[in-house]
Amino acid sequence: MDYKKLGLKIGLEIHQQLDTEKLFCNCPSNLSEGEPDSIIRRKLHAVAGEMGDIDPAALQAYTKDRTYVYKFYRNSACLLELDEEPPRRLNPEALETVLKIALMLDSKVMDELHVMRKTVIDGSNTSGFQRTSLIAVDGSLQFNGLKIKIPTICLEEDAARIVQAKEKEVTYNLDRLGIPLIEIATSPDIQSPEQARDVAKAIGSIIRATGKAKRGIGTIRQDLNISIKGGARVELKGVQDLNSIPKVLENEIKRQQSEKEVKEETRKVLPDCTSKYMRPLPGASRMYPETDLPPIVITANKLSELKKNLPKLPWEQIKDLEKKYSLSTELASTLYNSAYFEYFEKLVKDVRVEPKIIASTFTSTLKSLPESEIELSYEHYRDLFKALDSGKFSKEAIAQVLESWLNQPDKKLDELVKGLGLKGVSKGDLEKLIEKIVVDNKKLIEERGERAIQPLMGLVMKEVRGKADGKLVMEILRNKVK
Amino acid sequence: MKSGSKIKVKTAKREYEGILMPRSELADEAHIVLKLSSGYNIGILKKDIVKTETLSEKAGKPKPNTVKFDKSKPAISLVSTGGTITSKVDYKTGGVFPYTKPEELLADIPELGKYVQVKAIKQPFSLLSEDMSSLEWAKIAKEVCSELNSGAEGVIVTHGTDTLHYTAAALSFMLQDLSKPVAVIGAQRSTDRGSFDGALNLVCGAHYCLSDIAEVSIVMHGSTEDKHCIANRGTKTRKMHSSRRDAFRPINELPLAQIFSDGNTVILNPEHKKRSNSKVKLDDKFEEKVALVYSYPGSDPKILDTYVKNGYKGIILAGTGFGHVSTQPIEKKFSWLPAIKNAVKSGVFIGATTQTFYGTTDPYVYSAGRLMLDSGVVFLKDMLPETAYIKLGWVLGHTKKLEEVEKLMLKNMAGEISERIDPKAFLY
């Protein structure tokens, strides 16, 4: 597809949950399952918008005249989520996190923050509105030589989770209501579906660099805005998996090309990467001040304080890893994004094993093993590398040891290694062995010289694989051959 | 620059365009507020502003509403006194304004038109309910009386929730020979939001106004759900939570009725006056110099002397337990007995209620009560402290003779005294 010819314009809007208490109360940001502590049934009321009109999106939801059923769990919600209490304060930890991200994205933070009420009457907010605040404007992301503009960064509360939707009754779980969300919106500068995915990845990693991004399914949602020449702006809501962004966009392009008249609308993304009509695009008349909260002044001092302590951008952190631990870019990058990065950072302090070996254990060795439900603990890995360091086995045996340990995680490492017959070969024995092989293959060495080392290496390793370090073998062999 | 006008603001780094918003009382003087085209409000530091330009004056006016009530439906009236429930938010400014025309109310709560026509909205004043006094109660009673006697089947009084129960109690005494329903209604959530609880309250209030219950009742949510409202007798109800929509609970009795939005009414307590054709009489006499005093461990009884010196005619004590104050402390200065005796000698009525709200007072069970009784305190059965304060003001408006006052205070006029208490009433 020739995207330029199509006049393809893509904009991205990312919503990422923050791993702090809820935005306007002191509830933990947890999800709850099982029997709710109570079930509350409510109705919502259509409200006129700012200009005295009824907002079209709001009216549409209202005319359906539904009952909203809310599941309440006391370990994840309080009176605020039941719309029975005013908001307490804007969570300072969440605010600070968003301010840092705003600075990392080179944006202009507002002098004074105002929390707004944004009308929502599909029942996903018990109050009939979402609390949201514009934190910063005019940011940008330098990306592969391209500058992606980030016009707005907002901090807002997440909505209740839908459990079931019947014609006259919609059921929600209040656990998710109030979890802080950072919303980052790009201009429609993105030029291809693949680029959209990559920009989404980059923005996600910047948020994660603060250490306050919640992880797991449903903690990040991506909405896409797309238009082609002769079409209209369509919003595609709720892409959860980054990697399906290109497919979703391609399907939408195909749909727009096949329709006679493309209407401006909001569509819901389905699991098969197609989409279905959800509601009309919301108008601008839905926001008014949250008068229960005072405005928050952000001083220049506060910003310069934060600037001093900004986490490094992900690509900078990766470069640092490369330099500090002599890792390749690819290894450093995979390691940084892996779930074991924290373990790596601790292990390089606790054990005297080459960081490269530790890193690749996590990024490739583990992946090569058969899938296991078991997760080894930090202590397991620490003991593993300590044993490696003291020559109990060689690095080539790591895969074997891990695979075995994953099947019997409670077994002691010494026993395990013994059971695998991996007791290491001493340097003296190794020298004797190599000596023997060199002597046995004298003819080959005379014929090929240095090029005999490779095949001889193979012979030695056949004998000692897993019990001796390949590098050491190579070293001794080289010396002997000389 | 006037708020409401579209302006352009230039700082050293950037330009902003939007509608100028008024500044709230919570905010400082150093910033201005702009509403951007996205709808978001932002604050801009004044000292960073290099230039401003007005692009157009007051952008747009709210559209007027043209909906009308159906004249074939039964007629009720609305007396609006202010409060969240009958205020519209101006989305532009965040400012709050009262409804003045019945049509405005119908436009926002169209369900009302299914059941009633609101023939008049009277607005004697518009106040936060914590700013009200006996002067306001008299004004409200006058309007209600006039409407009831001129063809309204019932009257809804809309009111701030903070002191709603005081007004409901006052109306119960000021409207004599009450023959039709009066519903006092508020809202705990604002009208701007989809979860506005006032909508259900008003619809149920309208149903109450067409019912057979000739009492002043508070009609508000019965639970945190939007299932039903409860009609609670005005003299037996208190705001028991600062923010919950079901904050108003009856004390020492069950609600008079449960009312559902479709009009279905379940009578829970049949002990109420029934609708009749008699004319309602306004009796708004009220002695302003009455006080409500809490006693608590370590409290200084000299507060009574202060009131007496200042010409107060009656004091309601909200005592502990059965209505007790300190009578036999180790440090004599904490005993209330001298101050009580002094007040009674000066012709000031002293009545005892309990700060537990639930349960009844009793002078005989403990020595404290007996000592208080001997000092001239009148124990007021299970009357709520707030209701007793209101009733005392009303009674003293008619007579200052202590024996007469006592007789009238102990006469059950508007259900304020429970002859029998249902165990289910506790924490209903």
Tab-separated table of C-alpha atoms in Angstrom, chain A residues 12-371:
chain	number	residue	atom	x	y	z
A	12	LEU	CA	-1.891	7.631	18.622
A	13	GLU	CA	-3.363	8.003	22.059
A	14	ILE	CA	-1.855	5.873	24.805
A	15	HIS	CA	-3.408	5.300	28.192
A	16	GLN	CA	-1.093	3.639	30.703
A	17	GLN	CA	-2.042	2.790	34.287
A	18	LEU	CA	0.315	4.011	36.994
A	19	ASP	CA	1.388	1.769	39.828
A	20	THR	CA	0.383	4.050	42.701
A	21	GLU	CA	-2.701	4.423	44.915
A	22	LYS	CA	-5.830	5.534	43.107
A	23	LEU	CA	-5.883	9.034	41.743
A	24	PHE	CA	-8.421	10.645	44.070
A	25	CYS	CA	-8.600	8.377	47.111
A	26	ASN	CA	-6.330	6.130	49.139
A	27	CYS	CA	-7.503	2.821	47.734
A	28	PRO	CA	-4.860	0.461	46.338
A	29	SER	CA	-4.858	0.088	42.555
A	30	ASN	CA	-5.779	-3.587	42.650
A	31	LEU	CA	-8.165	-5.727	40.705
A	32	SER	CA	-10.663	-7.842	42.638
A	33	GLU	CA	-12.367	-11.114	41.802
A	34	GLY	CA	-14.828	-13.484	43.397
A	35	GLU	CA	-17.933	-12.602	45.398
A	36	PRO	CA	-18.310	-8.817	45.719
A	37	ASP	CA	-18.896	-7.298	49.154
A	38	SER	CA	-21.977	-5.625	47.758
A	39	ILE	CA	-23.867	-5.013	44.550
A	40	ILE	CA	-25.243	-1.539	43.889
A	41	ARG	CA	-27.804	-0.654	41.201
A	42	ARG	CA	-27.938	2.837	39.781
A	43	LYS	CA	-29.484	4.898	36.994
A	44	LEU	CA	-27.878	7.753	35.129
A	45	HIS	CA	-29.476	10.972	34.066
A	46	ALA	CA	-28.943	12.874	30.809
A	47	VAL	CA	-27.340	16.242	31.385
A	48	ALA	CA	-27.296	19.237	29.103
A	49	GLY	CA	-23.848	20.184	27.835
A	50	GLU	CA	-22.179	23.526	28.304
A	51	MET	CA	-24.127	25.399	25.701
A	52	GLY	CA	-27.441	24.082	26.938
A	53	ASP	CA	-27.438	21.329	24.312
A	54	ILE	CA	-27.450	17.726	25.226
A	55	ASP	CA	-24.162	16.195	24.151
A	56	PRO	CA	-24.915	13.753	21.284
A	57	ALA	CA	-22.794	10.949	22.719
A	58	ALA	CA	-24.401	11.433	26.128
A	59	LEU	CA	-27.907	11.499	24.716
A	60	GLN	CA	-27.324	8.315	22.818
A	61	ALA	CA	-26.338	6.433	25.963
A	62	TYR	CA	-29.213	7.911	27.949
A	63	THR	CA	-31.940	7.054	25.517
A	64	LYS	CA	-31.103	3.437	26.064
A	65	ASP	CA	-32.496	3.831	29.639
A	66	ARG	CA	-30.393	1.251	31.342
A	67	THR	CA	-29.730	0.138	34.887
A	68	TYR	CA	-26.069	0.078	35.851
A	69	VAL	CA	-25.025	-2.647	38.258
A	70	TYR	CA	-21.794	-2.153	40.193
A	71	LYS	CA	-19.770	-4.836	41.933
A	72	PHE	CA	-18.080	-3.367	44.996
A	73	TYR	CA	-15.088	-4.977	46.734
A	74	ARG	CA	-13.820	-3.270	49.869
A	75	ASN	CA	-10.180	-4.092	49.074
A	76	SER	CA	-10.271	-2.031	45.909
A	77	ALA	CA	-12.931	0.638	46.353
A	78	CYS	CA	-14.413	3.035	48.880
A	79	LEU	CA	-17.190	5.630	49.100
A	80	LEU	CA	-15.557	7.684	46.364
A	81	GLU	CA	-15.925	4.927	43.780
A	82	LEU	CA	-19.571	4.653	44.834
A	83	ASP	CA	-19.962	8.383	44.132
A	84	GLU	CA	-20.783	8.870	47.813
A	85	GLU	CA	-17.835	11.065	48.793
A	86	PRO	CA	-15.969	13.970	47.251
A	87	PRO	CA	-12.450	13.383	45.855
A	88	ARG	CA	-9.751	13.752	48.515
A	89	ARG	CA	-6.715	15.059	46.618
A	90	LEU	CA	-4.895	14.561	43.333
A	91	ASN	CA	-2.455	11.731	44.119
A	92	PRO	CA	0.913	13.484	44.447
A	93	GLU	CA	2.920	10.380	43.506
A	94	ALA	CA	0.953	9.984	40.294
A	95	LEU	CA	1.284	13.688	39.539
A	96	GLU	CA	5.022	13.654	40.049
A	97	THR	CA	5.344	10.656	37.736
A	98	VAL	CA	3.442	12.443	34.987
A	99	LEU	CA	5.439	15.640	35.479
A	100	LYS	CA	8.654	13.640	35.010
A	101	ILE	CA	7.330	12.055	31.818
A	102	ALA	CA	6.217	15.464	30.576
A	103	LEU	CA	9.758	16.763	31.088
A	104	MET	CA	11.264	13.711	29.417
A	105	LEU	CA	9.064	14.429	26.420
A	106	ASP	CA	10.254	18.047	26.266
A	107	SER	CA	6.776	19.437	26.843
A	108	LYS	CA	5.505	22.601	28.503
A	109	VAL	CA	3.871	21.920	31.874
A	110	MET	CA	0.890	24.154	32.693
A	111	ASP	CA	1.468	26.836	35.338
A	112	GLU	CA	-1.660	25.798	37.150
A	113	LEU	CA	-3.415	22.458	36.830
A	114	HIS	CA	-7.192	22.229	36.797
A	115	VAL	CA	-9.031	18.960	37.245
A	116	MET	CA	-12.064	18.792	34.959
A	117	ARG	CA	-15.223	16.688	34.841
A	118	LYS	CA	-15.740	15.036	31.474
A	119	THR	CA	-19.290	13.774	30.969
A	120	VAL	CA	-19.489	10.011	30.535
A	121	ILE	CA	-22.811	8.295	30.841
A	122	ASP	CA	-22.226	4.762	29.656
A	123	GLY	CA	-22.085	3.932	33.349
A	124	SER	CA	-18.346	3.292	33.481
A	125	ASN	CA	-18.036	6.186	35.940
A	126	THR	CA	-20.500	6.088	38.826
A	127	SER	CA	-20.626	9.890	38.983
A	128	GLY	CA	-21.499	10.271	35.334
A	129	PHE	CA	-18.165	11.924	34.572
A	130	GLN	CA	-14.463	11.164	34.431
A	131	ARG	CA	-12.010	13.379	36.289
A	132	THR	CA	-9.206	14.454	33.989
A	133	SER	CA	-6.525	17.121	33.969
A	134	LEU	CA	-4.355	18.605	31.221
A	135	ILE	CA	-0.787	18.524	32.564
A	136	ALA	CA	1.403	19.525	29.634
A	137	VAL	CA	1.386	20.538	25.971
A	138	ASP	CA	3.780	20.802	23.031
A	139	GLY	CA	5.907	17.747	23.720
A	140	SER	CA	7.746	15.705	21.119
A	141	LEU	CA	9.479	12.417	20.572
A	142	GLN	CA	12.569	12.183	18.374
A	143	PHE	CA	12.153	8.911	16.631
A	144	ASN	CA	14.330	7.453	13.871
A	145	GLY	CA	15.084	10.898	12.544
A	146	LEU	CA	11.413	11.830	12.628
A	147	LYS	CA	9.898	14.246	15.108
A	148	ILE	CA	6.539	13.039	16.419
A	149	LYS	CA	4.655	15.892	18.076
A	150	ILE	CA	2.929	15.208	21.366
A	151	PRO	CA	0.375	17.965	21.763
A	152	THR	CA	-1.103	16.854	25.079
A	153	ILE	CA	-0.245	14.866	28.189
A	154	CYS	CA	-3.082	14.325	30.635
A	155	LEU	CA	-3.580	12.617	33.995
A	156	GLU	CA	-6.982	11.046	34.559
A	157	GLU	CA	-8.842	8.306	36.378
A	158	ASP	CA	-9.516	4.938	34.762
A	159	ALA	CA	-13.099	3.751	34.405
A	160	ALA	CA	-14.883	0.795	35.983
A	161	ARG	CA	-14.389	-2.575	34.260
A	162	ILE	CA	-17.245	-3.908	32.225
A	163	VAL	CA	-18.363	-7.345	33.360
A	164	GLN	CA	-21.495	-7.906	31.308
A	165	ALA	CA	-23.701	-5.895	28.968
A	166	LYS	CA	-27.343	-6.786	28.472
A	167	GLU	CA	-29.874	-4.647	26.671
A	168	LYS	CA	-31.264	-2.898	29.725
A	169	GLU	CA	-28.554	-3.686	32.222
A	170	VAL	CA	-24.789	-3.229	32.241
A	171	THR	CA	-22.627	-4.659	35.027
A	172	TYR	CA	-19.303	-3.140	36.051
A	173	ASN	CA	-16.581	-3.978	38.539
A	174	LEU	CA	-15.548	-0.898	40.552
A	175	ASP	CA	-12.012	-2.174	41.193
A	176	ARG	CA	-10.478	-0.395	38.229
A	177	LEU	CA	-12.364	2.862	38.714
A	178	GLY	CA	-9.979	5.578	39.890
A	179	ILE	CA	-6.664	3.936	38.960
A	180	PRO	CA	-4.435	6.749	37.622
A	181	LEU	CA	-3.904	6.845	33.874
A	182	ILE	CA	-1.385	8.867	31.982
A	183	GLU	CA	-2.732	9.816	28.567
A	184	ILE	CA	-0.221	10.716	25.878
A	185	ALA	CA	-1.577	11.876	22.530
A	186	THR	CA	0.456	12.328	19.359
A	187	SER	CA	-0.344	14.547	16.405
A	188	PRO	CA	-1.400	12.659	13.269
A	189	ASP	CA	2.253	12.748	12.151
A	190	ILE	CA	2.589	8.983	11.975
A	191	GLN	CA	2.911	7.806	8.419
A	192	SER	CA	2.550	4.033	8.450
A	193	PRO	CA	0.978	1.258	10.532
A	194	GLU	CA	4.432	-0.148	11.427
A	195	GLN	CA	5.599	3.249	12.530
A	196	ALA	CA	2.500	3.517	14.721
A	197	ARG	CA	3.506	0.331	16.501
A	198	ASP	CA	7.074	1.522	16.955
A	199	VAL	CA	6.028	4.928	18.278
A	200	ALA	CA	3.667	3.189	20.710
A	201	LYS	CA	6.543	0.996	21.872
A	202	ALA	CA	8.815	3.991	22.335
A	203	ILE	CA	6.254	5.949	24.348
A	204	GLY	CA	5.523	2.885	26.472
A	205	SER	CA	9.177	2.458	27.294
A	206	ILE	CA	9.520	6.102	28.344
A	207	ILE	CA	6.670	5.652	30.797
A	208	ARG	CA	8.248	2.452	32.112
A	209	ALA	CA	11.543	4.262	32.624
A	210	THR	CA	9.950	6.043	35.626
A	211	GLY	CA	9.415	2.687	37.342
A	212	LYS	CA	5.770	3.592	37.995
A	213	ALA	CA	4.070	1.906	35.054
A	214	LYS	CA	1.720	-0.909	36.011
A	215	ARG	CA	2.493	-4.140	34.181
A	216	GLY	CA	0.172	-6.843	32.938
A	217	ILE	CA	-2.749	-7.318	30.586
A	218	GLY	CA	-5.093	-4.373	30.410
A	219	THR	CA	-2.717	-1.910	32.059
A	220	ILE	CA	-2.031	-0.152	28.770
A	221	ARG	CA	-4.550	0.761	26.103
A	222	GLN	CA	-3.881	2.276	22.772
A	223	ASP	CA	-6.391	4.253	20.734
A	224	LEU	CA	-5.695	5.096	17.121
A	225	ASN	CA	-6.919	7.990	15.026
A	226	ILE	CA	-6.804	7.413	11.344
A	227	SER	CA	-7.854	9.208	8.205
A	228	ILE	CA	-7.186	8.804	4.506
A	229	LYS	CA	-7.793	11.264	1.685
A	230	GLY	CA	-11.494	11.571	0.951
A	231	GLY	CA	-12.360	9.823	4.202
A	232	ALA	CA	-13.123	11.068	7.695
A	233	ARG	CA	-11.413	10.852	11.045
A	234	VAL	CA	-12.147	7.569	12.734
A	235	GLU	CA	-11.160	6.734	16.265
A	236	LEU	CA	-10.301	3.089	16.970
A	237	LYS	CA	-10.532	2.415	20.648
A	238	GLY	CA	-8.934	-0.204	22.822
A	239	VAL	CA	-5.970	-1.897	21.185
A	240	GLN	CA	-4.354	-3.802	24.029
A	241	ASP	CA	-1.533	-5.585	22.248
A	242	LEU	CA	1.061	-3.318	20.621
A	243	ASN	CA	1.890	-5.842	17.992
A	244	SER	CA	-1.602	-5.909	16.562
A	245	ILE	CA	-1.537	-2.177	15.808
A	246	PRO	CA	-0.358	-2.603	12.202
A	247	LYS	CA	-3.064	-5.186	11.426
A	248	VAL	CA	-5.810	-3.100	13.031
A	249	LEU	CA	-4.791	-0.099	10.965
A	250	GLU	CA	-4.534	-2.050	7.732
A	251	ASN	CA	-8.010	-3.494	8.266
A	252	GLU	CA	-9.389	-0.021	8.906
A	253	ILE	CA	-7.757	1.367	5.769
A	254	LYS	CA	-9.365	-1.425	3.766
A	255	ARG	CA	-12.734	-0.731	5.388
A	256	GLN	CA	-12.559	2.988	4.647
A	257	GLN	CA	-11.639	2.306	1.051
A	258	SER	CA	-14.613	-0.007	0.600
A	259	GLU	CA	-17.261	2.259	2.181
A	260	LYS	CA	-19.206	4.745	0.053
A	261	GLU	CA	-19.359	7.315	2.781
A	262	VAL	CA	-17.018	7.224	5.739
A	263	LYS	CA	-18.550	8.846	8.806
A	264	GLU	CA	-16.631	10.361	11.669
A	265	GLU	CA	-17.111	7.918	14.484
A	266	THR	CA	-15.609	5.976	17.333
A	267	ARG	CA	-15.164	2.279	16.684
A	268	LYS	CA	-14.324	-0.507	19.097
A	269	VAL	CA	-11.384	-2.758	18.203
A	270	LEU	CA	-12.288	-6.446	18.298
A	271	PRO	CA	-9.991	-9.375	19.153
A	272	ASP	CA	-9.665	-10.267	15.472
A	273	CYS	CA	-8.281	-6.776	14.696
A	274	THR	CA	-11.393	-5.613	12.901
A	275	SER	CA	-13.639	-3.035	14.507
A	276	LYS	CA	-17.278	-2.229	15.034
A	277	TYR	CA	-19.212	0.998	15.489
A	278	MET	CA	-19.324	2.167	19.074
A	279	ARG	CA	-20.661	5.736	19.236
A	280	PRO	CA	-20.443	9.155	17.586
A	281	LEU	CA	-17.249	11.114	18.113
A	282	PRO	CA	-17.627	13.065	21.323
A	283	GLY	CA	-18.096	16.828	21.040
A	284	ALA	CA	-16.021	19.379	22.940
A	285	SER	CA	-18.967	20.481	25.060
A	286	ARG	CA	-18.512	17.833	27.736
A	287	MET	CA	-15.978	19.333	30.164
A	288	TYR	CA	-16.384	21.633	33.133
A	289	PRO	CA	-14.391	22.262	36.311
A	290	GLU	CA	-14.135	19.733	39.136
A	291	THR	CA	-15.088	22.290	41.749
A	292	ASP	CA	-14.430	19.929	44.684
A	293	LEU	CA	-10.665	20.258	44.139
A	294	PRO	CA	-8.579	23.421	44.240
A	295	PRO	CA	-6.257	24.159	41.292
A	296	ILE	CA	-2.632	23.033	41.704
A	297	VAL	CA	0.174	25.497	41.044
A	298	ILE	CA	3.303	24.011	39.473
A	299	THR	CA	6.203	26.322	40.183
A	300	ALA	CA	9.342	26.727	38.097
A	301	ASN	CA	11.271	25.551	41.163
A	302	LYS	CA	9.336	22.311	41.313
A	303	LEU	CA	10.098	21.639	37.667
A	304	SER	CA	13.807	22.321	37.994
A	305	GLU	CA	13.920	20.018	41.031
A	306	LEU	CA	12.341	17.274	38.965
A	307	LYS	CA	14.619	17.945	36.009
A	308	LYS	CA	17.609	17.145	38.203
A	309	ASN	CA	16.242	13.686	39.001
A	310	LEU	CA	14.746	12.564	35.724
A	311	PRO	CA	15.136	8.914	34.829
A	312	LYS	CA	17.206	8.541	31.679
A	313	LEU	CA	15.356	7.879	28.462
A	314	PRO	CA	15.210	4.158	27.648
A	315	TRP	CA	17.641	4.340	24.748
A	316	GLU	CA	20.060	6.228	26.961
A	317	GLN	CA	19.683	3.605	29.698
A	318	ILE	CA	20.362	0.888	27.116
A	319	LYS	CA	23.492	2.679	25.878
A	320	ASP	CA	24.676	2.862	29.469
A	321	LEU	CA	24.165	-0.890	29.848
A	322	GLU	CA	26.156	-1.535	26.688
A	323	LYS	CA	29.063	0.514	27.943
A	324	LYS	CA	29.039	-0.562	31.560
A	325	TYR	CA	28.764	-4.283	30.970
A	326	SER	CA	30.256	-4.638	27.495
A	327	LEU	CA	27.039	-5.849	25.970
A	328	SER	CA	26.014	-5.647	22.370
A	329	THR	CA	23.200	-3.209	21.548
A	330	GLU	CA	20.854	-6.060	20.813
A	331	LEU	CA	21.648	-7.879	24.045
A	332	ALA	CA	21.408	-4.688	26.119
A	333	SER	CA	18.116	-3.751	24.525
A	334	THR	CA	16.525	-7.187	24.974
A	335	LEU	CA	17.798	-7.347	28.532
A	336	TYR	CA	16.417	-3.886	29.392
A	337	ASN	CA	12.970	-4.843	28.209
A	338	SER	CA	12.995	-8.278	29.809
A	339	ALA	CA	11.229	-9.128	33.008
A	340	TYR	CA	14.557	-10.282	34.485
A	341	PHE	CA	16.315	-6.948	34.184
A	342	GLU	CA	16.007	-6.343	37.913
A	343	TYR	CA	17.648	-9.714	38.648
A	344	PHE	CA	20.470	-8.870	36.276
A	345	GLU	CA	21.182	-5.602	38.031
A	346	LYS	CA	21.425	-7.372	41.395
A	347	LEU	CA	23.423	-10.359	40.135
A	348	VAL	CA	26.205	-8.276	38.614
A	349	LYS	CA	26.825	-6.995	42.137
A	350	ASP	CA	26.470	-10.335	43.934
A	351	VAL	CA	28.427	-12.720	41.724
A	352	ARG	CA	31.714	-12.610	39.834
A	353	VAL	CA	30.508	-13.851	36.491
A	354	GLU	CA	30.874	-11.981	33.223
A	355	PRO	CA	27.752	-9.782	32.823
A	356	LYS	CA	27.427	-10.946	29.212
A	357	ILE	CA	26.887	-14.486	30.425
A	358	ILE	CA	24.288	-13.451	32.997
A	359	ALA	CA	22.506	-11.312	30.417
A	360	SER	CA	22.333	-13.956	27.728
A	361	THR	CA	21.161	-16.525	30.261
A	362	PHE	CA	18.049	-14.418	30.686
A	363	THR	CA	17.589	-13.232	27.146
A	364	SER	CA	18.306	-16.434	25.214
A	365	THR	CA	19.074	-19.480	27.380
A	366	LEU	CA	15.829	-19.301	29.325
A	367	LYS	CA	13.852	-18.795	26.149
A	368	SER	CA	15.365	-21.901	24.571
A	369	LEU	CA	14.074	-24.139	27.351
A	370	PRO	CA	10.708	-25.895	27.220
A	371	GLU	CA	7.924	-23.776	28.724
